Amino acid sequence: MSASQTSDVPTLLVKIFGKDRPGITAGLFDTLAAYSVDVVDIEQVVTRGRIVLCALVTKPAAGSEGELRATVHSWAESLRLQAEIISGTGDNRPRGSGRSHVTVLGHPLTAESTATIAARITATGGNIDRIFRLAKYPVTAVEFAVSGVETEPLRTALATTAAQIGVDVAVVSAGLHRRAQRLVVMDVDSTLIQDEVIELFAAHAGCEAEVAEVTERAMRGELDFEQSLHARVALLAGLDASVVDKVRSEVRLTPGARTLIRTLKMLGYQVGVVSGGFTQVTDDLRERLGLDFASANTLEIVDGKLTGKVTGEIVDRAGKARLLRRFAGEAGVPLSQTVAIGDGANDLDMLNAAGLGVAFNAKPVVREAAHTAVNVPFLDAVLYLLGVTREEVEAADLA
């Protein structure tokens, strides 16, 4: 029965509350089946072992509504459940135009911050149609289905609110394309891994402090990346090439990195990395993690020594965006269905070019410019922004 067919049809809303146990849903509809009613809508949720089951059905034949009510109440009481039956007409009102998924991450997620987000959605003219928990650990992630307001103004409004109250909020358009985002490209240093690779090399050259300071200024956007890269790499001149293996062994993956990549691959996504670091490390990560794409700068090695130079095309801020487009083309994925993840100023062009740009534990300038920010220390939290639940993540781990 279509929405237009039920708009003026007398209906009954049957609500069941109580301790959950197997067979409640089947039992309710078995009871209702005796009255030949049609099912218009069903909603069920179980929270801490308590069930709320709502069934919207057409009214039974004339003269039998009272019997239906009595029978449902008697059935509910026999299971120590509560029942409420409300008469009315039709179904829910049609959802407004403009539909979005709003994902909220909290560590923890407080009642105060939830109230603030909900109030802000209402203030933009949006209506919360449904709320669903995606994960309870290592962060709490909930998703709001919102209608009545376009995605972009909602995203802008909630980004400001999220920054003020210290929670992570992502807003994406509803629709089939959400599940069709088939390419994820991420930065490496301080995103996929916890380290800055050039600083690991610098530690072996005895110039870590000098390199770290230049790196930090470049990531804040205070220095031209290419110039800073050449300046830092020059300090590595003379290092024995055997240092490459040592640095590879020192690289630490970000918590959740393996889970993120494994789950994305199970879902059929393609995954790549772009880095202002070095192919000597990213090629190893590509092999270890089963990545589809990887591109970075290359340290020049002559006669078993680092020369202090890089070879080939420089991967800088513009280069990362260019590589995102190249990877998308090779993967056969529209740019609108790509996800980019990064933390530094040289990631901004890539984040803005992607369908969804995620600032991961990023510098303030990056958080302000990206589509959304994740400020918890778990890279797999990005999965919740894509609508993947914790249960699905765990199922992928067991596969």
Short mmCIF file of C-alpha atoms in Angstrom, two decimals:
data_model
loop_
_atom_site.label_atom_id
_atom_site.label_comp_id
_atom_site.label_asym_id
_atom_site.label_seq_id
_atom_site.Cartn_x
_atom_site.Cartn_y
_atom_site.Cartn_z
CA MET A 1 0.00 0.00 0.00
CA SER A 2 1.59 3.33 -1.09
CA ALA A 3 1.86 6.51 0.97
CA SER A 4 -0.89 8.12 -1.09
CA GLN A 5 -3.12 5.12 -0.50
CA THR A 6 -2.65 5.31 3.29
CA SER A 7 -2.84 9.09 3.69
CA ASP A 8 -6.52 9.07 4.73
CA VAL A 9 -6.91 5.44 5.82
CA PRO A 10 -7.81 4.85 9.50
CA THR A 11 -4.82 3.25 11.22
CA LEU A 12 -3.80 1.95 14.64
CA LEU A 13 -0.38 2.57 16.18
CA VAL A 14 0.43 -0.44 18.36
CA LYS A 15 3.32 0.19 20.79
CA ILE A 16 4.89 -2.58 22.91
CA PHE A 17 7.36 -1.91 25.76
CA GLY A 18 9.20 -4.22 28.14
CA LYS A 19 12.00 -6.70 28.67
CA ASP A 20 13.25 -8.11 25.40
CA ARG A 21 13.12 -11.82 24.69
CA PRO A 22 12.94 -14.01 21.57
CA GLY A 23 9.56 -14.21 19.84
CA ILE A 24 8.02 -10.85 20.78
CA THR A 25 7.84 -9.51 17.23
CA ALA A 26 6.49 -12.77 15.84
CA GLY A 27 4.00 -13.00 18.69
CA LEU A 28 2.61 -9.50 18.16
CA PHE A 29 2.06 -9.97 14.44
CA ASP A 30 0.63 -13.43 14.97
CA THR A 31 -1.90 -11.81 17.30
CA LEU A 32 -2.71 -9.06 14.79
CA ALA A 33 -2.98 -11.55 11.91
CA ALA A 34 -6.26 -12.85 13.34
CA TYR A 35 -7.85 -9.48 12.45
CA SER A 36 -6.63 -9.34 8.81
CA VAL A 37 -4.91 -5.96 9.19
CA ASP A 38 -2.28 -4.67 6.77
CA VAL A 39 1.13 -3.56 8.01
CA VAL A 40 1.91 0.07 7.11
CA ASP A 41 5.10 0.60 9.11
CA ILE A 42 7.31 -1.13 11.72
CA GLU A 43 10.01 0.26 13.99
CA GLN A 44 11.84 -1.68 16.68
CA VAL A 45 14.74 -0.82 18.97
CA VAL A 46 16.34 -2.66 21.88
CA THR A 47 18.29 -0.66 24.44
CA ARG A 48 19.91 -2.29 27.47
CA GLY A 49 17.67 -5.30 27.11
CA ARG A 50 14.42 -3.30 26.84
CA ILE A 51 12.37 -3.44 23.65
CA VAL A 52 10.24 -0.72 22.08
CA LEU A 53 8.25 -2.17 19.18
CA CYS A 54 5.91 0.01 17.14
CA ALA A 55 3.58 -1.36 14.47
CA LEU A 56 1.38 0.88 12.35
CA VAL A 57 -1.50 -1.19 10.91
CA THR A 58 -4.79 -0.54 9.17
CA LYS A 59 -7.88 -0.66 11.34
CA PRO A 60 -9.65 -4.04 11.41
CA ALA A 61 -13.13 -4.66 10.09
CA ALA A 62 -15.93 -2.65 11.66
CA GLY A 63 -16.91 -3.88 15.06
CA SER A 64 -13.69 -5.81 15.79
CA GLU A 65 -11.37 -3.01 16.94
CA GLY A 66 -12.36 -3.42 20.56
CA GLU A 67 -11.65 -7.15 20.42
CA LEU A 68 -8.26 -6.49 18.77
CA ARG A 69 -7.32 -4.06 21.53
CA ALA A 70 -8.34 -6.49 24.25
CA THR A 71 -6.50 -9.36 22.62
CA VAL A 72 -3.26 -7.37 22.18
CA HIS A 73 -3.35 -6.17 25.80
CA SER A 74 -4.00 -9.70 27.03
CA TRP A 75 -1.11 -11.07 24.94
CA ALA A 76 1.22 -8.33 26.22
CA GLU A 77 0.29 -8.93 29.85
CA SER A 78 0.94 -12.66 29.46
CA LEU A 79 4.56 -11.75 28.61
CA ARG A 80 4.79 -9.01 31.25
CA LEU A 81 4.92 -6.35 28.55
CA GLN A 82 3.08 -3.06 28.30
CA ALA A 83 0.91 -2.19 25.30
CA GLU A 84 -0.47 1.10 24.02
CA ILE A 85 -2.80 1.40 21.02
CA ILE A 86 -3.51 4.78 19.46
CA SER A 87 -6.12 5.45 16.76
CA GLY A 88 -5.35 7.83 13.93
CA THR A 89 -5.26 8.35 10.20
CA GLY A 90 -2.60 7.54 7.64
CA ASP A 91 1.15 7.25 8.01
CA ASN A 92 4.00 9.64 8.91
CA ARG A 93 3.96 12.93 7.07
CA PRO A 94 6.30 12.96 4.06
CA ARG A 95 9.91 13.82 4.88
CA GLY A 96 11.06 17.26 3.81
CA SER A 97 13.41 17.81 0.90
CA GLY A 98 17.08 17.86 1.64
CA ARG A 99 18.19 14.69 3.39
CA SER A 100 21.44 14.12 5.21
CA HIS A 101 23.22 11.74 7.54
CA VAL A 102 24.73 13.51 10.55
CA THR A 103 27.31 11.38 12.34
CA VAL A 104 28.36 12.49 15.82
CA LEU A 105 31.47 11.05 17.53
CA GLY A 106 32.08 11.55 21.23
CA HIS A 107 34.72 10.27 23.63
CA PRO A 108 32.50 10.34 25.63
CA LEU A 109 29.30 11.63 24.03
CA THR A 110 27.58 13.71 26.70
CA ALA A 111 23.89 14.55 27.07
CA GLU A 112 24.79 18.24 26.88
CA SER A 113 26.60 17.94 23.54
CA THR A 114 23.81 15.75 22.12
CA ALA A 115 21.24 18.37 23.14
CA THR A 116 23.30 21.11 21.51
CA ILE A 117 23.63 19.22 18.21
CA ALA A 118 19.92 18.37 18.16
CA ALA A 119 18.95 21.98 18.88
CA ARG A 120 21.25 23.24 16.13
CA ILE A 121 19.69 20.85 13.61
CA THR A 122 16.25 22.19 14.55
CA ALA A 123 17.46 25.80 14.31
CA THR A 124 18.55 25.23 10.70
CA GLY A 125 15.05 24.07 9.81
CA GLY A 126 15.94 20.38 9.86
CA ASN A 127 13.91 17.56 11.33
CA ILE A 128 15.46 14.51 12.99
CA ASP A 129 13.70 11.50 11.50
CA ARG A 130 15.72 8.74 13.11
CA ILE A 131 18.68 8.22 15.44
CA PHE A 132 20.83 5.10 15.33
CA ARG A 133 23.94 4.10 17.28
CA LEU A 134 26.84 3.04 15.07
CA ALA A 135 29.39 2.24 17.77
CA LYS A 136 29.82 2.22 21.53
CA TYR A 137 33.61 1.77 21.62
CA PRO A 138 36.31 2.90 21.34
CA VAL A 139 34.17 5.99 20.76
CA THR A 140 30.43 6.53 20.90
CA ALA A 141 29.11 7.16 17.40
CA VAL A 142 25.48 7.97 16.62
CA GLU A 143 23.84 8.84 13.34
CA PHE A 144 20.95 11.25 12.85
CA ALA A 145 18.82 10.98 9.71
CA VAL A 146 17.83 14.59 9.00
CA SER A 147 15.43 16.04 6.45
CA GLY A 148 14.08 19.49 5.65
CA VAL A 149 17.41 21.29 5.12
CA GLU A 150 20.04 21.03 2.40
CA THR A 151 23.31 19.33 3.26
CA GLU A 152 25.72 22.24 2.77
CA PRO A 153 24.06 24.79 5.11
CA LEU A 154 23.53 22.03 7.67
CA ARG A 155 27.20 21.05 7.44
CA THR A 156 28.32 24.65 7.88
CA ALA A 157 26.09 25.21 10.89
CA LEU A 158 27.08 22.00 12.64
CA ALA A 159 30.81 22.44 11.96
CA THR A 160 30.76 25.66 13.97
CA THR A 161 28.76 24.06 16.77
CA ALA A 162 30.99 20.97 16.87
CA ALA A 163 34.13 23.09 17.24
CA GLN A 164 32.54 24.99 20.12
CA ILE A 165 31.51 21.92 22.12
CA GLY A 166 34.40 19.60 21.30
CA VAL A 167 32.71 16.76 19.43
CA ASP A 168 33.27 15.49 15.90
CA VAL A 169 30.37 15.90 13.48
CA ALA A 170 30.21 14.78 9.85
CA VAL A 171 27.37 15.69 7.50
CA VAL A 172 26.94 13.84 4.20
CA SER A 173 24.09 13.73 1.73
CA ALA A 174 21.73 10.79 1.98
CA GLY A 175 21.32 8.46 -0.96
CA LEU A 176 22.81 5.42 -2.64
CA HIS A 177 26.04 7.26 -3.44
CA ARG A 178 27.01 7.17 0.23
CA ARG A 179 27.62 3.45 0.08
CA ALA A 180 29.18 3.86 -3.37
CA GLN A 181 32.20 5.86 -2.18
CA ARG A 182 34.74 3.45 -3.59
CA LEU A 183 38.12 5.14 -3.13
CA VAL A 184 39.79 6.32 0.08
CA VAL A 185 43.10 8.19 -0.14
CA MET A 186 45.01 9.25 2.94
CA ASP A 187 48.10 11.11 3.96
CA VAL A 188 50.82 9.05 5.63
CA ASP A 189 52.80 11.03 8.21
CA SER A 190 50.72 11.69 11.36
CA THR A 191 47.69 10.14 9.65
CA LEU A 192 48.25 6.54 8.57
CA ILE A 193 51.31 6.42 10.82
CA GLN A 194 52.10 8.19 14.08
CA ASP A 195 55.46 9.46 12.90
CA GLU A 196 56.96 12.09 10.59
CA VAL A 197 59.21 9.93 8.42
CA ILE A 198 61.76 12.64 7.69
CA GLU A 199 62.24 13.07 11.43
CA LEU A 200 62.99 9.37 11.76
CA PHE A 201 65.69 9.76 9.11
CA ALA A 202 66.93 12.95 10.80
CA ALA A 203 67.33 11.15 14.13
CA HIS A 204 69.91 8.89 12.47
CA ALA A 205 71.68 11.95 11.03
CA GLY A 206 71.76 13.80 14.36
CA CYS A 207 69.65 16.72 13.11
CA GLU A 208 66.21 15.77 14.41
CA ALA A 209 65.49 19.06 16.22
CA GLU A 210 66.27 21.22 13.18
CA VAL A 211 64.17 19.06 10.87
CA ALA A 212 61.24 18.83 13.32
CA GLU A 213 60.96 22.58 13.58
CA VAL A 214 60.91 23.07 9.80
CA THR A 215 58.35 20.26 9.46
CA GLU A 216 56.04 21.85 12.03
CA ARG A 217 56.21 25.24 10.30
CA ALA A 218 55.47 23.64 6.94
CA MET A 219 52.46 21.71 8.31
CA ARG A 220 51.06 24.95 9.78
CA GLY A 221 51.30 26.50 6.32
CA GLU A 222 53.99 28.99 7.30
CA LEU A 223 56.56 27.71 4.78
CA ASP A 224 56.44 26.65 1.14
CA PHE A 225 56.42 22.86 1.25
CA GLU A 226 58.82 22.25 -1.65
CA GLN A 227 61.43 24.62 -0.29
CA SER A 228 61.14 23.14 3.19
CA LEU A 229 61.41 19.61 1.75
CA HIS A 230 64.67 20.39 -0.05
CA ALA A 231 66.07 22.11 3.04
CA ARG A 232 65.28 19.16 5.29
CA VAL A 233 66.44 16.48 2.89
CA ALA A 234 69.77 18.29 2.42
CA LEU A 235 70.49 17.63 6.10
CA LEU A 236 70.39 13.88 5.39
CA ALA A 237 73.29 13.95 2.92
CA GLY A 238 75.85 11.23 3.57
CA LEU A 239 73.60 8.84 5.50
CA ASP A 240 74.19 5.19 4.61
CA ALA A 241 71.35 3.65 2.60
CA SER A 242 70.98 0.95 5.25
CA VAL A 243 69.14 3.56 7.31
CA VAL A 244 66.07 2.90 5.13
CA ASP A 245 65.50 -0.52 6.69
CA LYS A 246 65.99 0.93 10.16
CA VAL A 247 63.40 3.65 9.54
CA ARG A 248 60.90 1.15 8.12
CA SER A 249 61.18 -0.87 11.33
CA GLU A 250 60.60 2.25 13.43
CA VAL A 251 57.38 3.32 11.71
CA ARG A 252 54.34 3.01 13.99
CA LEU A 253 50.88 2.63 12.48
CA THR A 254 48.15 4.84 13.93
CA PRO A 255 45.72 2.92 16.18
CA GLY A 256 42.91 1.61 14.00
CA ALA A 257 44.86 1.90 10.74
CA ARG A 258 44.90 -1.83 9.97
CA THR A 259 41.23 -2.13 10.92
CA LEU A 260 40.29 0.79 8.67
CA ILE A 261 42.10 -0.60 5.64
CA ARG A 262 41.00 -4.21 6.18
CA THR A 263 37.34 -3.18 6.56
CA LEU A 264 37.41 -0.90 3.52
CA LYS A 265 38.91 -3.68 1.43
CA MET A 266 36.24 -6.11 2.67
CA LEU A 267 33.61 -3.60 1.55
CA GLY A 268 35.15 -3.44 -1.92
CA TYR A 269 36.76 -0.02 -1.56
CA GLN A 270 40.11 0.82 -3.12
CA VAL A 271 42.62 2.46 -0.78
CA GLY A 272 45.65 4.59 -1.51
CA VAL A 273 48.19 6.87 0.15
CA VAL A 274 49.88 10.06 -0.94
CA SER A 275 52.77 11.46 1.02
CA GLY A 276 55.21 14.32 1.18
CA GLY A 277 57.48 11.67 2.68
CA PHE A 278 59.38 9.05 0.76
CA THR A 279 58.70 6.06 -1.46
CA GLN A 280 61.34 4.16 0.49
CA VAL A 281 58.68 3.93 3.24
CA THR A 282 55.37 4.18 1.36
CA ASP A 283 56.25 1.31 -0.98
CA ASP A 284 56.83 -0.88 2.07
CA LEU A 285 53.50 0.23 3.59
CA ARG A 286 51.73 -0.51 0.31
CA GLU A 287 53.03 -4.08 0.35
CA ARG A 288 52.41 -4.67 4.07
CA LEU A 289 48.87 -3.26 4.11
CA GLY A 290 47.67 -4.33 0.66
CA LEU A 291 47.12 -0.78 -0.61
CA ASP A 292 45.99 -0.21 -4.18
CA PHE A 293 47.84 3.07 -4.75
CA ALA A 294 50.85 4.81 -3.23
CA SER A 295 52.84 7.85 -4.26
CA ALA A 296 55.50 9.93 -2.49
CA ASN A 297 58.81 11.68 -3.01
CA THR A 298 61.94 9.58 -3.59
CA LEU A 299 65.22 10.04 -1.76
CA GLU A 300 68.16 9.94 -4.14
CA ILE A 301 70.71 7.23 -3.29
CA VAL A 302 74.08 7.08 -5.04
CA ASP A 303 76.84 4.59 -4.20
CA GLY A 304 74.95 3.42 -1.13
CA LYS A 305 74.58 6.91 0.36
CA LEU A 306 71.75 9.45 0.56
CA THR A 307 72.75 12.46 -1.54
CA GLY A 308 70.52 14.97 0.28
CA LYS A 309 68.30 15.33 -2.79
CA VAL A 310 64.97 13.98 -4.02
CA THR A 311 64.30 12.74 -7.51
CA GLY A 312 61.26 12.94 -9.76
CA GLU A 313 58.04 14.89 -9.43
CA ILE A 314 57.56 16.55 -6.04
CA VAL A 315 54.48 15.47 -4.07
CA ASP A 316 53.36 18.70 -2.43
CA ARG A 317 49.98 20.27 -1.61
CA ALA A 318 48.90 20.58 -5.26
CA GLY A 319 50.50 17.25 -6.07
CA LYS A 320 48.38 15.40 -3.53
CA ALA A 321 45.17 16.71 -5.09
CA ARG A 322 46.48 15.83 -8.54
CA LEU A 323 47.26 12.30 -7.38
CA LEU A 324 43.80 11.93 -5.84
CA ARG A 325 42.31 12.72 -9.25
CA ARG A 326 44.72 10.34 -10.96
CA PHE A 327 43.93 7.48 -8.57
CA ALA A 328 40.20 8.12 -8.98
CA GLY A 329 40.56 7.95 -12.76
CA GLU A 330 42.55 4.71 -12.58
CA ALA A 331 40.03 3.23 -10.15
CA GLY A 332 37.07 4.31 -12.30
CA VAL A 333 35.56 6.26 -9.41
CA PRO A 334 33.94 9.72 -9.75
CA LEU A 335 35.73 12.34 -7.66
CA SER A 336 32.46 12.93 -5.79
CA GLN A 337 32.70 9.37 -4.47
CA THR A 338 36.20 9.69 -3.02
CA VAL A 339 37.24 10.18 0.60
CA ALA A 340 40.47 11.95 1.52
CA ILE A 341 42.04 11.93 5.00
CA GLY A 342 44.87 14.16 6.19
CA ASP A 343 46.22 16.33 8.97
CA GLY A 344 48.44 19.06 7.54
CA ALA A 345 48.16 22.20 5.46
CA ASN A 346 49.65 20.39 2.46
CA ASP A 347 46.61 18.07 2.53
CA LEU A 348 44.06 20.88 2.10
CA ASP A 349 43.77 20.78 -1.70
CA MET A 350 43.24 17.02 -1.59
CA LEU A 351 40.65 17.28 1.21
CA ASN A 352 38.72 19.95 -0.66
CA ALA A 353 38.85 18.05 -3.97
CA ALA A 354 37.42 14.84 -2.51
CA GLY A 355 33.75 14.08 -2.12
CA LEU A 356 34.39 13.88 1.63
CA GLY A 357 37.48 15.48 3.17
CA VAL A 358 38.32 14.34 6.70
CA ALA A 359 40.76 16.27 8.89
CA PHE A 360 42.29 13.67 11.22
CA ASN A 361 43.70 15.10 14.47
CA ALA A 362 44.62 18.03 12.28
CA LYS A 363 46.10 21.48 12.65
CA PRO A 364 43.49 24.23 13.27
CA VAL A 365 43.77 25.62 9.73
CA VAL A 366 42.96 22.18 8.36
CA ARG A 367 40.05 21.48 10.73
CA GLU A 368 38.45 24.77 9.74
CA ALA A 369 38.71 24.10 6.00
CA ALA A 370 37.86 20.38 5.78
CA HIS A 371 34.35 18.95 5.35
CA THR A 372 34.61 17.27 8.74
CA ALA A 373 37.11 16.59 11.49
CA VAL A 374 37.93 13.52 13.57
CA ASN A 375 39.76 14.37 16.78
CA VAL A 376 39.82 10.96 18.47
CA PRO A 377 43.07 8.97 18.19
CA PHE A 378 41.55 6.03 16.30
CA LEU A 379 41.82 6.07 12.51
CA ASP A 380 39.08 3.47 12.09
CA ALA A 381 36.59 6.02 13.48
CA VAL A 382 36.47 7.28 9.87
CA LEU A 383 34.41 4.17 9.07
CA TYR A 384 31.51 5.54 11.11
CA LEU A 385 31.41 8.63 8.89
CA LEU A 386 30.72 6.22 6.02
CA GLY A 387 27.82 4.63 7.90
CA VAL A 388 29.71 1.46 8.81
CA THR A 389 28.73 0.10 12.24
CA ARG A 390 31.03 -1.37 14.87
CA GLU A 391 29.31 -4.73 14.41
CA GLU A 392 30.21 -4.66 10.70
CA VAL A 393 33.81 -3.82 11.57
CA GLU A 394 33.99 -6.77 13.96
CA ALA A 395 32.42 -9.06 11.36
CA ALA A 396 35.12 -8.00 8.87
CA ASP A 397 37.78 -8.81 11.46
CA LEU A 398 36.44 -12.34 11.79
CA ALA A 399 36.12 -12.96 8.05
#
